[in-house]
Coordinates of C-alpha atoms in Angstrom, one line a residue:
M1 CA 5.5 59.3 68.3
K2 CA 4.9 57.5 65.0
K3 CA 8.6 57.8 64.2
L4 CA 9.5 56.1 67.6
I5 CA 7.0 53.3 67.0
R6 CA 8.5 52.7 63.5
Q7 CA 12.0 52.6 65.0
I8 CA 10.9 50.1 67.6
L9 CA 9.2 48.0 65.0
G10 CA 12.3 48.2 62.8
F11 CA 14.3 46.6 65.6
T12 CA 11.9 43.7 65.7
K13 CA 12.6 42.8 62.1
D14 CA 14.9 39.8 61.8
E15 CA 17.8 41.5 60.1
S16 CA 17.9 44.5 62.5
F17 CA 17.5 42.2 65.5
M18 CA 20.3 40.0 64.4
H19 CA 22.5 43.0 63.7
V20 CA 22.0 44.2 67.3
I21 CA 22.7 40.8 68.7
E22 CA 25.9 40.6 66.6
H23 CA 27.1 43.9 68.0
I24 CA 26.4 42.7 71.6
E25 CA 28.3 39.5 70.9
V26 CA 31.3 41.5 69.7
L27 CA 31.2 43.8 72.7
V28 CA 31.0 40.9 75.1
S29 CA 33.9 39.2 73.3
K30 CA 36.0 42.3 73.6
I31 CA 35.3 42.7 77.3
L32 CA 36.2 39.0 77.8
S33 CA 39.4 39.6 75.9
I34 CA 40.4 42.5 78.2
F35 CA 39.5 40.4 81.3
M36 CA 41.5 37.4 80.0
V37 CA 44.6 39.6 79.4
I38 CA 44.3 40.9 83.0
V39 CA 44.0 37.3 84.3
I40 CA 47.1 36.3 82.3
L41 CA 49.1 39.2 83.6
V42 CA 48.1 38.4 87.2
A43 CA 48.9 34.7 86.7
I44 CA 52.4 35.6 85.3
V45 CA 53.0 37.8 88.4
D46 CA 51.8 35.0 90.6
L47 CA 54.0 32.5 88.8
G48 CA 57.1 34.8 89.1
T49 CA 56.4 35.4 92.8
Y50 CA 56.0 31.7 93.5
I51 CA 59.2 30.8 91.6
V52 CA 61.2 33.4 93.5
K53 CA 59.7 32.4 96.9
E54 CA 59.6 28.7 96.5
V55 CA 62.6 27.7 94.4
F56 CA 65.1 29.7 96.3
T57 CA 63.8 28.7 99.7
T58 CA 63.1 25.0 99.1
P59 CA 65.7 22.8 100.8
Y60 CA 67.8 20.6 98.6
G61 CA 66.1 17.4 97.4
A62 CA 62.5 18.7 97.9
I63 CA 62.3 20.5 94.6
N64 CA 60.1 17.9 92.9
T65 CA 56.9 18.8 94.6
T66 CA 57.6 22.5 93.9
L67 CA 58.2 21.7 90.2
F68 CA 54.8 20.1 89.9
K69 CA 53.2 23.2 91.3
I70 CA 55.3 25.4 88.9
F71 CA 54.3 23.2 85.9
G72 CA 50.7 23.5 86.9
L73 CA 51.0 27.3 87.1
F74 CA 52.7 27.4 83.7
L75 CA 49.9 25.3 82.2
N76 CA 47.3 27.6 83.8
I77 CA 48.8 30.4 81.8
L78 CA 48.9 28.3 78.6
I79 CA 45.2 27.5 79.1
A80 CA 44.4 31.1 79.6
L81 CA 46.3 32.0 76.4
E82 CA 44.3 29.3 74.5
I83 CA 41.1 30.8 75.8
L84 CA 42.2 34.2 74.7
E85 CA 43.0 32.8 71.3
N86 CA 39.5 31.3 71.2
I87 CA 38.0 34.7 71.9
T88 CA 40.2 36.6 69.4
A89 CA 39.5 34.0 66.7
Y90 CA 35.8 34.5 67.3
L91 CA 36.3 38.3 67.0
K92 CA 38.2 37.8 63.7
R93 CA 35.9 35.3 62.1
H94 CA 32.7 35.4 64.2
V95 CA 32.9 31.6 64.4
F96 CA 34.0 29.4 67.2
Q97 CA 36.8 27.2 66.2
V98 CA 36.1 23.8 67.6
E99 CA 39.7 22.7 67.0
L100 CA 41.0 25.4 69.4
V101 CA 38.4 24.4 72.0
I102 CA 39.5 20.8 71.9
V103 CA 43.2 21.7 72.1
T104 CA 42.4 23.9 75.1
S105 CA 40.5 21.0 76.7
L106 CA 43.5 18.7 76.1
I107 CA 45.8 21.1 77.7
A108 CA 43.5 21.4 80.7
V109 CA 43.3 17.6 81.1
A110 CA 47.1 17.3 80.7
R111 CA 47.5 19.9 83.4
K112 CA 45.3 17.8 85.7
I113 CA 47.3 14.7 84.9
I114 CA 50.7 16.4 85.5
I115 CA 49.7 17.8 88.9
L116 CA 47.8 14.7 90.0
D117 CA 48.8 13.4 93.4
L118 CA 48.8 9.6 92.8
E119 CA 48.5 8.9 96.6
K120 CA 45.2 10.8 96.9
V121 CA 43.5 9.7 93.6
R122 CA 41.4 6.6 93.0
G123 CA 41.8 4.3 90.0
L124 CA 38.4 5.4 88.7
D125 CA 39.6 9.0 88.5
I126 CA 42.6 7.9 86.4
I127 CA 40.4 5.9 84.1
G128 CA 38.2 9.0 83.7
L129 CA 41.1 11.2 82.8
G130 CA 42.4 8.6 80.4
T131 CA 39.0 8.4 78.8
A132 CA 38.8 12.1 78.5
V133 CA 42.2 12.3 76.8
L134 CA 41.3 9.5 74.4
A135 CA 37.9 11.1 73.5
L136 CA 39.5 14.6 73.1
S137 CA 42.3 13.1 71.0
I138 CA 39.9 11.3 68.7
S139 CA 37.8 14.4 68.4
Y140 CA 40.9 16.4 67.5
L141 CA 41.9 13.9 64.9
I142 CA 38.5 13.9 63.3
I143 CA 38.2 17.7 63.1
R144 CA 41.8 18.0 61.9
Y145 CA 41.2 15.4 59.2
S146 CA 37.9 17.0 58.1
N147 CA 39.6 20.5 58.0
S148 CA 42.4 19.1 55.9
S149 CA 39.9 17.4 53.6
D150 CA 38.0 20.6 53.1
R151 CA 41.1 22.4 51.9
H152 CA 41.9 19.9 49.1

């Protein structure tokens, strides 16, 4: 009984507790990586099915709307790949790379802009997207500049 109490008290020490938390973080990251790979594979199959179904059955001259949907699906896969890169970078270094998160966000906003239906969107929405792109771009430049300054 005393041995069990010592083990329990040992887990409450800061070093032991942080070690357990770190193992849980790694396990969760690995599970997320597996799920993200599954999502990417399903998205690729969905894209392939959509291309075969839509491109070959779309009447001549109506391909533009289909292309925007295809571009959106491509960018979804790129966003998923960036998220997977974020997870694997965390597994390698145990640090979130803010630069990767900002790039992923830029791709997501770019995807939204590319598939935007200008007939259904208000001017305020476009201003919001433009502001998001500007803020993310400035953030990216700041982080990129600070990372290059740290290396020299």
